[in-house]
mmCIF file with all atom_site columns, C-alpha atoms in Angstrom:
data_model
loop_
_atom_site.group_PDB
_atom_site.id
_atom_site.type_symbol
_atom_site.label_atom_id
_atom_site.label_alt_id
_atom_site.label_comp_id
_atom_site.label_asym_id
_atom_site.label_entity_id
_atom_site.label_seq_id
_atom_site.pdbx_PDB_ins_code
_atom_site.Cartn_x
_atom_site.Cartn_y
_atom_site.Cartn_z
_atom_site.occupancy
_atom_site.B_iso_or_equiv
_atom_site.pdbx_formal_charge
_atom_site.auth_seq_id
_atom_site.auth_comp_id
_atom_site.auth_asym_id
_atom_site.auth_atom_id
_atom_site.pdbx_PDB_model_num
ATOM 1  C CA . LEU A 1 1  ? 43.321 -98.102  255.088 1.00 94.00 ? 1  LEU A CA 1
ATOM 2  C CA . PRO A 1 2  ? 41.089 -94.693  253.828 1.00 93.00 ? 2  PRO A CA 1
ATOM 3  C CA . VAL A 1 3  ? 36.938 -94.444  255.447 1.00 92.00 ? 3  VAL A CA 1
ATOM 4  C CA . ASP A 1 4  ? 36.650 -95.956  250.925 1.00 93.00 ? 4  ASP A CA 1
ATOM 5  C CA . ILE A 1 5  ? 38.894 -97.655  251.321 1.00 95.00 ? 5  ILE A CA 1
ATOM 6  C CA . THR A 1 6  ? 37.475 -101.467 248.977 1.00 96.00 ? 6  THR A CA 1
ATOM 7  C CA . GLU A 1 7  ? 37.820 -105.054 249.431 1.00 97.00 ? 7  GLU A CA 1
ATOM 8  C CA . GLU A 1 8  ? 38.677 -105.379 245.287 1.00 98.00 ? 8  GLU A CA 1
ATOM 9  C CA . GLU A 1 9  ? 41.744 -102.226 246.556 1.00 97.00 ? 9  GLU A CA 1
ATOM 10 C CA . ILE A 1 10 ? 42.900 -104.460 249.531 1.00 98.00 ? 10 ILE A CA 1
ATOM 11 C CA . ARG A 1 11 ? 42.621 -108.193 247.092 1.00 98.00 ? 11 ARG A CA 1
ATOM 12 C CA . THR A 1 12 ? 44.867 -106.561 244.174 1.00 98.00 ? 12 THR A CA 1
ATOM 13 C CA . VAL A 1 13 ? 47.508 -105.385 246.351 1.00 98.00 ? 13 VAL A CA 1
ATOM 14 C CA . PHE A 1 14 ? 47.585 -108.360 248.787 1.00 98.00 ? 14 PHE A CA 1
ATOM 15 C CA . LYS A 1 15 ? 47.307 -110.581 245.563 1.00 97.00 ? 15 LYS A CA 1
ATOM 16 C CA . THR A 1 16 ? 51.054 -110.501 244.533 1.00 96.00 ? 16 THR A CA 1
ATOM 17 C CA . TYR A 1 17 ? 52.335 -111.501 247.579 1.00 97.00 ? 17 TYR A CA 1
ATOM 18 C CA . GLY A 1 18 ? 50.361 -115.152 247.993 1.00 97.00 ? 18 GLY A CA 1
ATOM 19 C CA . GLY A 1 19 ? 46.818 -116.671 247.951 1.00 97.00 ? 19 GLY A CA 1
ATOM 20 C CA . ILE A 1 20 ? 43.993 -114.379 249.814 1.00 97.00 ? 20 ILE A CA 1
ATOM 21 C CA . ARG A 1 21 ? 41.241 -116.623 251.853 1.00 96.00 ? 21 ARG A CA 1
ATOM 22 C CA . ASP A 1 22 ? 39.319 -113.624 252.914 1.00 97.00 ? 22 ASP A CA 1
ATOM 23 C CA . ILE A 1 23 ? 39.808 -109.836 253.529 1.00 97.00 ? 23 ILE A CA 1
ATOM 24 C CA . TYR A 1 24 ? 37.298 -107.867 256.939 1.00 96.00 ? 24 TYR A CA 1
ATOM 25 C CA . ILE A 1 25 ? 37.450 -105.105 256.971 1.00 96.00 ? 25 ILE A CA 1
ATOM 26 C CA . ILE A 1 26 ? 36.825 -102.690 260.125 1.00 93.00 ? 26 ILE A CA 1
ATOM 27 C CA . ASP A 1 27 ? 35.539 -99.409  260.482 1.00 90.00 ? 27 ASP A CA 1
ATOM 28 C CA . GLY A 1 28 ? 37.730 -97.117  262.430 1.00 81.00 ? 28 GLY A CA 1
ATOM 29 C CA . LYS A 1 29 ? 36.975 -96.065  266.071 1.00 82.00 ? 29 LYS A CA 1
ATOM 30 C CA . PRO A 1 30 ? 34.909 -93.869  266.253 1.00 83.00 ? 30 PRO A CA 1
ATOM 31 C CA . ALA A 1 31 ? 32.694 -93.822  263.100 1.00 76.00 ? 31 ALA A CA 1
ATOM 32 C CA . GLY A 1 32 ? 34.526 -92.226  260.145 1.00 77.00 ? 32 GLY A CA 1
ATOM 33 C CA . THR A 1 33 ? 37.619 -92.310  261.391 1.00 83.00 ? 33 THR A CA 1
ATOM 34 C CA . ASN A 1 34 ? 40.381 -94.971  258.836 1.00 88.00 ? 34 ASN A CA 1
ATOM 35 C CA . LYS A 1 35 ? 39.531 -98.432  258.852 1.00 93.00 ? 35 LYS A CA 1
ATOM 36 C CA . VAL A 1 36 ? 41.388 -101.481 259.614 1.00 94.00 ? 36 VAL A CA 1
ATOM 37 C CA . ALA A 1 37 ? 41.451 -104.679 257.623 1.00 96.00 ? 37 ALA A CA 1
ATOM 38 C CA . PHE A 1 38 ? 42.637 -108.154 258.113 1.00 96.00 ? 38 PHE A CA 1
ATOM 39 C CA . VAL A 1 39 ? 44.123 -110.609 255.343 1.00 97.00 ? 39 VAL A CA 1
ATOM 40 C CA . GLU A 1 40 ? 43.490 -114.042 255.548 1.00 95.00 ? 40 GLU A CA 1
ATOM 41 C CA . PHE A 1 41 ? 46.578 -115.787 253.117 1.00 95.00 ? 41 PHE A CA 1
ATOM 42 C CA . ASP A 1 42 ? 45.784 -119.790 251.779 1.00 93.00 ? 42 ASP A CA 1
ATOM 43 C CA . GLY A 1 43 ? 49.108 -120.114 254.083 1.00 85.00 ? 43 GLY A CA 1
ATOM 44 C CA . GLY A 1 44 ? 52.840 -120.112 253.109 1.00 84.00 ? 44 GLY A CA 1
ATOM 45 C CA . ASP A 1 45 ? 54.548 -117.191 254.092 1.00 94.00 ? 45 ASP A CA 1
ATOM 46 C CA . GLY A 1 46 ? 52.684 -115.039 252.186 1.00 95.00 ? 46 GLY A CA 1
ATOM 47 C CA . ALA A 1 47 ? 51.512 -112.585 254.840 1.00 95.00 ? 47 ALA A CA 1
ATOM 48 C CA . GLN A 1 48 ? 55.657 -112.225 255.703 1.00 96.00 ? 48 GLN A CA 1
ATOM 49 C CA . ARG A 1 49 ? 56.236 -111.428 252.004 1.00 97.00 ? 49 ARG A CA 1
ATOM 50 C CA . ALA A 1 50 ? 53.349 -108.502 252.072 1.00 97.00 ? 50 ALA A CA 1
ATOM 51 C CA . ILE A 1 51 ? 54.829 -107.498 255.560 1.00 97.00 ? 51 ILE A CA 1
ATOM 52 C CA . HIS A 1 52 ? 58.900 -106.698 254.409 1.00 97.00 ? 52 HIS A CA 1
ATOM 53 C CA . ALA A 1 53 ? 57.182 -105.622 250.559 1.00 98.00 ? 53 ALA A CA 1
ATOM 54 C CA . LEU A 1 54 ? 54.232 -102.980 252.101 1.00 98.00 ? 54 LEU A CA 1
ATOM 55 C CA . ASN A 1 55 ? 55.516 -101.847 256.088 1.00 98.00 ? 55 ASN A CA 1
ATOM 56 C CA . ASP A 1 56 ? 55.062 -98.215  256.382 1.00 97.00 ? 56 ASP A CA 1
ATOM 57 C CA . GLU A 1 57 ? 56.012 -98.212  252.654 1.00 97.00 ? 57 GLU A CA 1
ATOM 58 C CA . TYR A 1 58 ? 52.573 -98.597  250.312 1.00 97.00 ? 58 TYR A CA 1
ATOM 59 C CA . ARG A 1 59 ? 50.228 -96.046  250.361 1.00 97.00 ? 59 ARG A CA 1
ATOM 60 C CA . PHE A 1 60 ? 46.407 -97.033  249.205 1.00 96.00 ? 60 PHE A CA 1
ATOM 61 C CA . ARG A 1 61 ? 46.393 -92.602  247.954 1.00 95.00 ? 61 ARG A CA 1
ATOM 62 C CA . HIS A 1 62 ? 48.832 -91.036  246.983 1.00 94.00 ? 62 HIS A CA 1
ATOM 63 C CA . ASP A 1 63 ? 47.607 -87.436  249.198 1.00 93.00 ? 63 ASP A CA 1
ATOM 64 C CA . SER A 1 64 ? 47.800 -90.539  252.212 1.00 91.00 ? 64 SER A CA 1
ATOM 65 C CA . GLU A 1 65 ? 49.676 -88.713  255.012 1.00 90.00 ? 65 GLU A CA 1
ATOM 66 C CA . LYS A 1 66 ? 51.029 -91.939  256.558 1.00 93.00 ? 66 LYS A CA 1
ATOM 67 C CA . PRO A 1 67 ? 52.245 -95.310  254.939 1.00 96.00 ? 67 PRO A CA 1
ATOM 68 C CA . ILE A 1 68 ? 49.938 -98.476  255.841 1.00 96.00 ? 68 ILE A CA 1
ATOM 69 C CA . ARG A 1 69 ? 51.053 -100.135 258.900 1.00 95.00 ? 69 ARG A CA 1
ATOM 70 C CA . LEU A 1 70 ? 51.057 -104.249 258.627 1.00 96.00 ? 70 LEU A CA 1
ATOM 71 C CA . SER A 1 71 ? 50.974 -107.018 260.899 1.00 95.00 ? 71 SER A CA 1
ATOM 72 C CA . ILE A 1 72 ? 49.598 -110.294 262.272 1.00 93.00 ? 72 ILE A CA 1
ATOM 73 C CA . ALA A 1 73 ? 47.396 -110.221 263.724 1.00 90.00 ? 73 ALA A CA 1
ATOM 74 C CA . GLN A 1 74 ? 47.481 -111.722 267.095 1.00 86.00 ? 74 GLN A CA 1
ATOM 75 C CA . PRO A 1 75 ? 44.697 -114.501 268.490 1.00 81.00 ? 75 PRO A CA 1
ATOM 76 C CA . LYS A 1 76 ? 42.823 -113.790 271.435 1.00 78.00 ? 76 LYS A CA 1
ATOM 77 C CA . HIS A 1 77 ? 43.524 -115.707 273.703 1.00 70.00 ? 77 HIS A CA 1
ATOM 78 C CA . SER A 1 78 ? 39.793 -116.856 274.262 1.00 57.00 ? 78 SER A CA 1
ATOM 79 C CA . GLN A 1 79 ? 39.454 -118.594 271.175 1.00 51.00 ? 79 GLN A CA 1
ATOM 80 C CA . PRO A 1 80 ? 41.166 -121.644 269.515 1.00 52.00 ? 80 PRO A CA 1
ATOM 81 C CA . GLN A 1 81 ? 44.903 -120.728 267.715 1.00 52.00 ? 81 GLN A CA 1
ATOM 82 C CA . ALA A 1 82 ? 43.370 -120.890 264.233 1.00 52.00 ? 82 ALA A CA 1
ATOM 83 C CA . GLN A 1 83 ? 46.542 -123.655 262.267 1.00 52.00 ? 83 GLN A CA 1
ATOM 84 C CA . GLY A 1 84 ? 47.604 -123.031 259.362 1.00 54.00 ? 84 GLY A CA 1
ATOM 85 C CA . ARG A 1 85 ? 46.833 -119.579 259.005 1.00 56.00 ? 85 ARG A CA 1
ATOM 86 C CA . SER A 1 86 ? 48.631 -116.810 257.846 1.00 54.00 ? 86 SER A CA 1
ATOM 87 C CA . TRP A 1 87 ? 47.468 -113.027 258.437 1.00 51.00 ? 87 TRP A CA 1
ATOM 88 C CA . GLY A 1 88 ? 48.493 -109.790 257.345 1.00 55.00 ? 88 GLY A CA 1
ATOM 89 C CA . GLY A 1 89 ? 46.736 -106.543 257.049 1.00 50.00 ? 89 GLY A CA 1
#
């Protein structure tokens, strides 16, 4: 994601595919590089719909070199699995 991406920009695009519970934006590594975001949907198939429609197609900026890439976040092994959460981002 662009370094200047905002939560509102992400929400505007992703709310088309389902209710959004939360959005987490993480700075790229090293600092100043593209960002990463996790979009938590309220449930249902919002994450799958967003992936189907946007993955490798949508660009937040017209001059972006590459489209965004989406996938379902995999829980860390040390944390209990969350029930009923759909992630995309």
